[in-house]
């Protein structure tokens, strides 16, 4: 029944213009269905092809747009990175210049240290100067500043990567060398300071002060006629006349070795200054320090008097060098 319906023929009449004969087209229902199916398939295929094409075009445009955005971002990054590189190059250039300036100052400090060493050790004036380190030489011109004022020019030659690497190596070498030199310099400064401190200490321990206010020497060092017996004797110190209870001060920094009293020396003090140097103060009215005390140069140690074998108020001042009395006159500053 169903197949029979499909086999039934249909007749299509096509009527052209009125004066032409009528065309008849006879086909089965099945053929008609097949034809219609074919048309539908063709239309469907066309729609599919168009859809694929449309989708492809759309996605291409989207990709292009995304690519463009990405490219723009990369260009911005590149510009930013180029600026950073330029900034780093300038900073490296400034660092190189600073290294040269620091080197100049280090050289000045070396000269200063050498002069100081000569001053602190006059006998070793021929000591060799600190050698100037093998300086990494370079020519650094800041034409950016000087150019406007002095007139400079020439074609621009951008700095290559190799040149920047070379500049970086040079700056690094300069700073490494400077670090080493400054460490050596620091060592030399410490040595110089120790030498100066030692010299200063030695100077403070050298009897270089008048022990009295008075500068009147009534009896010098050497042979003289004894004031009591009038016979020739040897005077081992100097006698400085003064008023009773005038201050008597330590001629140098040291330690109190003796505070004593006897019928010859009267009330007396012996100070030890190290290096075999001692000073002796006799005929005091009284001592104001105790044995073992540390005394500074110029510190009050006693009061002038006339105790012991003395004809009147005076100080017998004596300097002993390695146990032997020596003339104090060369040690005393000239009276003003
Ligand atoms: Zn005397």
Short mmCIF file of C-alpha atoms and ligand atoms in Angstrom, two decimals:
data_model
loop_
_atom_site.label_atom_id
_atom_site.label_comp_id
_atom_site.label_asym_id
_atom_site.label_seq_id
_atom_site.Cartn_x
_atom_site.Cartn_y
_atom_site.Cartn_z
CA UNK A 1 0.00 0.00 0.00
CA UNK A 2 2.82 2.33 1.07
CA UNK A 3 5.07 1.43 -1.90
CA UNK A 4 2.12 1.80 -4.19
CA UNK A 5 1.68 5.39 -3.01
CA UNK A 6 5.28 6.06 -3.84
CA UNK A 7 4.90 4.49 -7.29
CA UNK A 8 1.95 6.66 -8.19
CA UNK A 9 2.82 9.07 -10.94
CA UNK A 10 2.39 12.79 -10.71
CA UNK A 11 2.10 14.94 -13.75
CA UNK A 12 3.37 18.52 -13.74
CA UNK A 13 2.08 20.75 -16.50
CA UNK A 14 4.28 23.63 -17.52
CA UNK A 15 2.50 26.22 -19.60
CA UNK A 16 4.89 28.49 -21.40
CA UNK A 17 3.65 31.52 -23.41
CA UNK A 18 0.21 31.12 -24.94
CA UNK A 19 1.38 30.33 -28.46
CA UNK A 20 3.67 27.52 -27.43
CA UNK A 21 2.81 23.97 -26.64
CA UNK A 22 2.23 22.79 -23.09
CA UNK A 23 4.97 20.69 -21.51
CA UNK A 24 4.12 17.79 -19.31
CA UNK A 25 6.45 16.39 -16.78
CA UNK A 26 5.51 13.11 -15.37
CA UNK A 27 7.33 11.58 -12.44
CA UNK A 28 6.68 9.25 -9.61
CA UNK A 29 6.20 10.46 -6.10
CA UNK A 30 9.43 8.68 -5.16
CA UNK A 31 11.41 10.59 -7.78
CA UNK A 32 9.87 13.82 -6.57
CA UNK A 33 10.81 13.02 -2.99
CA UNK A 34 14.33 12.13 -4.11
CA UNK A 35 14.61 15.38 -6.02
CA UNK A 36 13.33 17.38 -3.07
CA UNK A 37 15.74 15.53 -0.74
CA UNK A 38 18.60 16.27 -3.10
CA UNK A 39 17.67 19.97 -3.13
CA UNK A 40 17.50 19.97 0.68
CA UNK A 41 20.90 18.26 0.91
CA UNK A 42 22.45 20.79 -1.44
CA UNK A 43 20.92 23.68 0.54
CA UNK A 44 22.06 22.09 3.83
CA UNK A 45 25.59 21.59 2.50
CA UNK A 46 25.72 25.20 1.29
CA UNK A 47 24.52 26.43 4.69
CA UNK A 48 27.17 24.32 6.43
CA UNK A 49 29.95 25.57 4.14
CA UNK A 50 28.85 29.16 4.65
CA UNK A 51 28.70 28.66 8.42
CA UNK A 52 32.21 27.16 8.52
CA UNK A 53 33.53 29.98 6.36
CA UNK A 54 31.84 32.62 8.56
CA UNK A 55 33.22 31.03 11.69
CA UNK A 56 36.73 30.86 10.20
CA UNK A 57 36.65 34.53 9.18
CA UNK A 58 35.35 35.57 12.59
CA UNK A 59 37.97 33.57 14.51
CA UNK A 60 40.74 34.89 12.24
CA UNK A 61 39.64 38.44 12.95
CA UNK A 62 39.54 37.70 16.69
CA UNK A 63 43.00 36.16 16.54
CA UNK A 64 44.33 39.13 14.60
CA UNK A 65 42.88 41.47 17.19
CA UNK A 66 44.40 39.46 20.07
CA UNK A 67 47.73 39.33 18.23
CA UNK A 68 47.66 43.08 17.74
CA UNK A 69 46.97 43.64 21.43
CA UNK A 70 49.81 41.28 22.31
CA UNK A 71 52.12 43.03 19.87
CA UNK A 72 51.24 46.42 21.37
CA UNK A 73 51.97 45.12 24.84
CA UNK A 74 55.29 43.68 23.72
CA UNK A 75 56.19 46.99 22.10
CA UNK A 76 55.39 48.80 25.35
CA UNK A 77 57.49 46.28 27.28
CA UNK A 78 60.33 46.74 24.81
CA UNK A 79 60.18 50.53 25.14
CA UNK A 80 60.11 50.25 28.92
CA UNK A 81 63.02 47.80 28.92
CA UNK A 82 65.02 50.01 26.56
CA UNK A 83 64.50 52.93 28.96
CA UNK A 84 65.60 50.76 31.88
CA UNK A 85 68.71 49.65 29.97
CA UNK A 86 69.52 53.26 29.14
CA UNK A 87 69.09 54.22 32.79
CA UNK A 88 71.32 51.34 33.89
CA UNK A 89 73.93 52.36 31.35
CA UNK A 90 73.91 55.92 32.72
CA UNK A 91 74.17 54.64 36.29
CA UNK A 92 77.08 52.40 35.32
CA UNK A 93 78.76 55.37 33.69
CA UNK A 94 78.25 57.45 36.86
CA UNK A 95 79.63 54.60 39.01
CA UNK A 96 82.71 54.43 36.80
CA UNK A 97 83.22 58.18 37.20
CA UNK A 98 82.76 57.93 40.97
CA UNK A 99 85.37 55.16 41.10
CA UNK A 100 87.84 57.50 39.41
CA UNK A 101 87.03 60.25 41.93
CA UNK A 102 87.37 57.85 44.90
CA UNK A 103 90.72 56.72 43.49
CA UNK A 104 91.91 60.33 43.36
CA UNK A 105 90.96 60.80 47.01
CA UNK A 106 92.66 57.53 48.01
CA UNK A 107 95.86 58.74 46.34
CA UNK A 108 95.59 62.01 48.34
CA UNK A 109 95.10 60.03 51.54
CA UNK A 110 98.18 57.95 50.73
CA UNK A 111 100.27 61.10 50.34
CA UNK A 112 98.84 62.47 53.58
CA UNK A 113 99.60 59.23 55.38
CA UNK A 114 103.17 59.29 54.08
CA UNK A 115 103.66 62.87 55.28
CA UNK A 116 102.20 61.94 58.65
CA UNK A 117 104.58 59.01 58.91
CA UNK A 118 107.50 61.29 58.14
CA UNK A 119 106.34 63.74 60.82
CA UNK A 120 105.87 61.03 63.43
CA UNK A 121 109.19 59.34 62.59
CA UNK A 122 111.64 62.06 61.47
CA UNK A 123 114.44 59.47 61.33
CA UNK A 124 112.63 57.28 58.83
CA UNK A 125 111.85 59.97 56.31
CA UNK A 126 113.23 57.79 53.57
CA UNK A 127 110.60 55.12 54.11
CA UNK A 128 109.09 54.17 50.81
CA UNK A 129 105.83 55.68 49.80
CA UNK A 130 102.80 53.47 49.53
CA UNK A 131 102.87 52.21 45.99
CA UNK A 132 100.11 53.49 43.81
CA UNK A 133 98.03 50.51 42.84
CA UNK A 134 97.83 49.52 39.21
CA UNK A 135 94.99 51.83 38.46
CA UNK A 136 92.51 50.73 35.89
CA UNK A 137 92.76 53.70 33.63
CA UNK A 138 89.96 54.99 31.56
CA UNK A 139 88.78 58.13 29.94
CA UNK A 140 85.42 59.19 31.19
CA UNK A 141 83.97 62.34 29.79
CA UNK A 142 80.70 63.73 30.82
CA UNK A 143 80.01 65.46 27.59
CA UNK A 144 76.38 65.84 28.54
CA UNK A 145 77.29 68.64 30.95
CA UNK A 146 80.45 69.99 29.40
CA UNK A 147 79.22 69.85 25.83
CA UNK A 148 76.80 72.74 26.15
CA UNK A 149 79.41 75.07 27.61
CA UNK A 150 82.54 74.10 25.69
CA UNK A 151 81.12 72.98 22.36
CA UNK A 152 81.33 69.33 21.40
CA UNK A 153 79.86 67.22 18.68
CA UNK A 154 80.19 64.34 16.25
CA UNK A 155 78.03 61.59 14.92
CA UNK A 156 76.14 59.56 17.49
CA UNK A 157 77.62 56.13 18.11
CA UNK A 158 75.34 54.14 20.37
CA UNK A 159 77.19 52.07 22.94
CA UNK A 160 77.35 48.41 22.03
CA UNK A 161 76.67 45.56 24.40
CA UNK A 162 80.37 44.63 24.32
CA UNK A 163 81.35 48.18 25.25
CA UNK A 164 78.90 48.19 28.15
CA UNK A 165 80.28 44.85 29.35
CA UNK A 166 83.80 46.26 29.12
CA UNK A 167 82.75 49.37 31.08
CA UNK A 168 81.09 47.17 33.70
CA UNK A 169 84.22 44.98 34.02
CA UNK A 170 86.38 48.09 34.33
CA UNK A 171 84.17 49.60 37.06
CA UNK A 172 84.18 46.28 38.91
CA UNK A 173 87.97 46.01 38.67
CA UNK A 174 88.33 49.60 39.85
CA UNK A 175 86.15 49.07 42.89
CA UNK A 176 87.86 45.77 43.76
CA UNK A 177 91.26 47.42 43.54
CA UNK A 178 90.05 50.40 45.58
CA UNK A 179 88.70 48.14 48.28
CA UNK A 180 92.09 46.43 48.58
CA UNK A 181 93.98 49.73 48.64
CA UNK A 182 91.67 51.25 51.25
CA UNK A 183 92.13 48.20 53.47
CA UNK A 184 95.91 48.61 53.19
CA UNK A 185 95.59 52.33 53.81
CA UNK A 186 93.50 51.68 56.91
CA UNK A 187 96.25 49.35 58.18
CA UNK A 188 98.89 52.05 57.56
CA UNK A 189 96.77 54.68 59.32
CA UNK A 190 96.42 52.39 62.35
CA UNK A 191 100.20 51.88 62.39
CA UNK A 192 100.79 55.64 62.10
CA UNK A 193 98.34 56.29 64.92
CA UNK A 194 100.17 53.78 67.13
CA UNK A 195 103.52 55.41 66.29
CA UNK A 196 102.15 58.88 67.06
CA UNK A 197 100.58 57.69 70.34
CA UNK A 198 103.89 56.08 71.31
CA UNK A 199 105.79 59.29 70.45
CA UNK A 200 103.26 61.34 72.37
CA UNK A 201 103.57 59.06 75.38
CA UNK A 202 107.38 59.28 75.17
CA UNK A 203 107.15 63.09 74.94
CA UNK A 204 104.85 63.21 77.97
CA UNK A 205 107.30 61.01 79.90
CA UNK A 206 110.26 63.23 79.02
CA UNK A 207 110.96 65.87 81.71
CA UNK A 208 110.19 68.98 79.73
CA UNK A 209 108.67 71.34 82.31
CA UNK A 210 110.05 73.67 84.90
CA UNK A 211 108.96 72.04 88.18
CA UNK A 212 108.63 75.47 89.83
CA UNK A 213 107.04 78.84 89.17
CA UNK A 214 110.45 80.44 89.60
CA UNK A 215 113.05 80.28 86.85
CA UNK A 216 115.90 81.52 89.06
CA UNK A 217 118.71 78.96 89.09
CA UNK A 218 120.90 79.71 92.09
CA UNK A 219 123.26 76.76 91.61
CA UNK A 220 123.71 74.94 88.29
CA UNK A 221 124.68 71.33 87.59
CA UNK A 222 128.39 70.55 87.94
CA UNK A 223 131.35 71.40 90.14
CA UNK A 224 130.86 74.10 92.76
CA UNK A 225 131.98 75.19 96.16
CA UNK A 226 129.77 73.56 98.80
CA UNK A 227 127.61 76.27 100.47
CA UNK A 228 128.17 74.72 103.89
CA UNK A 229 131.85 73.65 103.79
CA UNK A 230 133.04 75.95 100.97
CA UNK A 231 134.99 72.96 99.58
CA UNK A 232 134.79 71.83 95.95
CA UNK A 233 132.01 69.36 95.40
CA UNK A 234 129.88 68.05 92.54
CA UNK A 235 126.31 69.33 92.35
CA UNK A 236 124.16 66.58 90.80
CA UNK A 237 121.17 68.78 90.02
CA UNK A 238 120.13 72.39 89.84
CA UNK A 239 118.86 74.61 92.64
CA UNK A 240 115.88 76.80 91.78
CA UNK A 241 115.13 79.55 94.31
CA UNK A 242 111.50 80.19 95.21
CA UNK A 243 109.04 81.17 97.90
CA UNK A 244 108.00 78.86 100.70
CA UNK A 245 105.06 76.64 99.70
CA UNK A 246 105.30 77.56 96.04
CA UNK A 247 103.82 74.67 94.01
CA UNK A 248 106.23 71.99 92.80
CA UNK A 249 104.92 70.03 89.83
CA UNK A 250 105.90 66.80 88.09
CA UNK A 251 108.23 67.56 85.18
CA UNK A 252 106.79 64.57 83.28
CA UNK A 253 104.21 61.85 83.42
CA UNK A 254 105.21 58.92 85.60
CA UNK A 255 104.86 57.00 88.85
CA UNK A 256 105.84 58.05 92.35
CA UNK A 257 108.81 55.83 93.25
CA UNK A 258 109.70 57.39 96.60
CA UNK A 259 108.25 59.86 99.06
CA UNK A 260 110.82 60.21 101.80
CA UNK A 261 112.60 62.44 104.27
CA UNK A 262 116.16 62.55 105.60
CA UNK A 263 118.56 65.10 107.03
CA UNK A 264 120.39 65.66 103.71
CA UNK A 265 117.62 65.63 101.07
CA UNK A 266 114.90 66.85 103.42
CA UNK A 267 111.37 65.96 102.32
CA UNK A 268 111.86 64.58 98.83
CA UNK A 269 110.10 62.80 95.99
CA UNK A 270 111.50 60.56 93.28
CA UNK A 271 109.38 60.03 90.15
CA UNK A 272 109.97 57.23 87.65
CA UNK A 273 109.14 58.04 83.99
CA UNK A 274 110.17 54.77 82.34
CA UNK A 275 112.97 54.28 79.80
CA UNK A 276 115.51 54.69 82.63
CA UNK A 277 114.45 58.28 83.37
CA UNK A 278 113.82 59.54 86.90
CA UNK A 279 113.40 63.00 88.46
CA UNK A 280 114.24 63.96 92.01
CA UNK A 281 112.68 66.85 93.94
CA UNK A 282 114.40 67.77 97.28
CA UNK A 283 114.09 70.15 100.27
CA UNK A 284 110.28 70.26 99.98
CA UNK A 285 108.17 71.72 102.74
CA UNK A 286 105.80 68.83 102.12
CA UNK A 287 104.82 66.20 99.56
CA UNK A 288 101.19 66.00 98.45
CA UNK A 289 101.33 62.63 96.68
CA UNK A 290 101.95 59.09 97.89
CA UNK A 291 104.28 56.36 96.79
CA UNK A 292 102.92 54.27 93.91
CA UNK A 293 100.61 57.01 92.67
CA UNK A 294 100.42 57.81 89.00
CA UNK A 295 101.18 61.45 88.16
CA UNK A 296 100.50 63.45 85.05
CA UNK A 297 102.89 65.95 83.56
CA UNK A 298 102.44 69.27 85.41
CA UNK A 299 100.55 67.72 88.33
CA UNK A 300 101.15 69.24 91.78
CA UNK A 301 103.33 66.88 93.82
CA UNK A 302 104.60 69.03 96.67
CA UNK A 303 105.32 72.44 98.14
CA UNK A 304 108.65 74.22 97.94
CA UNK A 305 110.60 74.46 101.22
CA UNK A 306 114.00 74.40 102.84
CA UNK A 307 114.03 71.03 104.63
CA UNK A 308 117.25 69.01 104.93
CA UNK A 309 120.67 70.42 104.08
CA UNK A 310 119.48 73.75 102.70
CA UNK A 311 120.37 77.41 103.19
CA UNK A 312 116.95 78.80 102.19
CA UNK A 313 113.72 78.07 100.28
CA UNK A 314 114.65 76.37 96.99
CA UNK A 315 114.09 73.19 95.03
CA UNK A 316 116.94 70.87 94.26
CA UNK A 317 115.86 69.32 90.96
CA UNK A 318 117.76 66.37 89.60
CA UNK A 319 117.38 64.14 86.54
CA UNK A 320 118.75 60.61 86.54
CA UNK A 321 119.33 58.76 83.31
CA UNK A 322 119.84 55.04 83.85
CA UNK A 323 120.85 55.72 87.46
CA UNK A 324 123.32 58.50 86.62
CA UNK A 325 122.70 62.18 87.33
CA UNK A 326 122.55 64.29 84.19
CA UNK A 327 122.38 68.03 83.62
CA UNK A 328 118.69 69.07 83.73
CA UNK A 329 119.36 72.30 81.81
CA UNK A 330 118.95 70.79 78.27
CA UNK A 331 115.57 69.34 79.33
CA UNK A 332 114.15 72.64 80.56
CA UNK A 333 112.32 75.00 78.25
CA UNK A 334 114.04 78.36 77.92
CA UNK A 335 112.64 80.92 80.40
CA UNK A 336 110.22 83.29 78.63
ZN1 LIG B 1 121.02 71.31 95.11
#
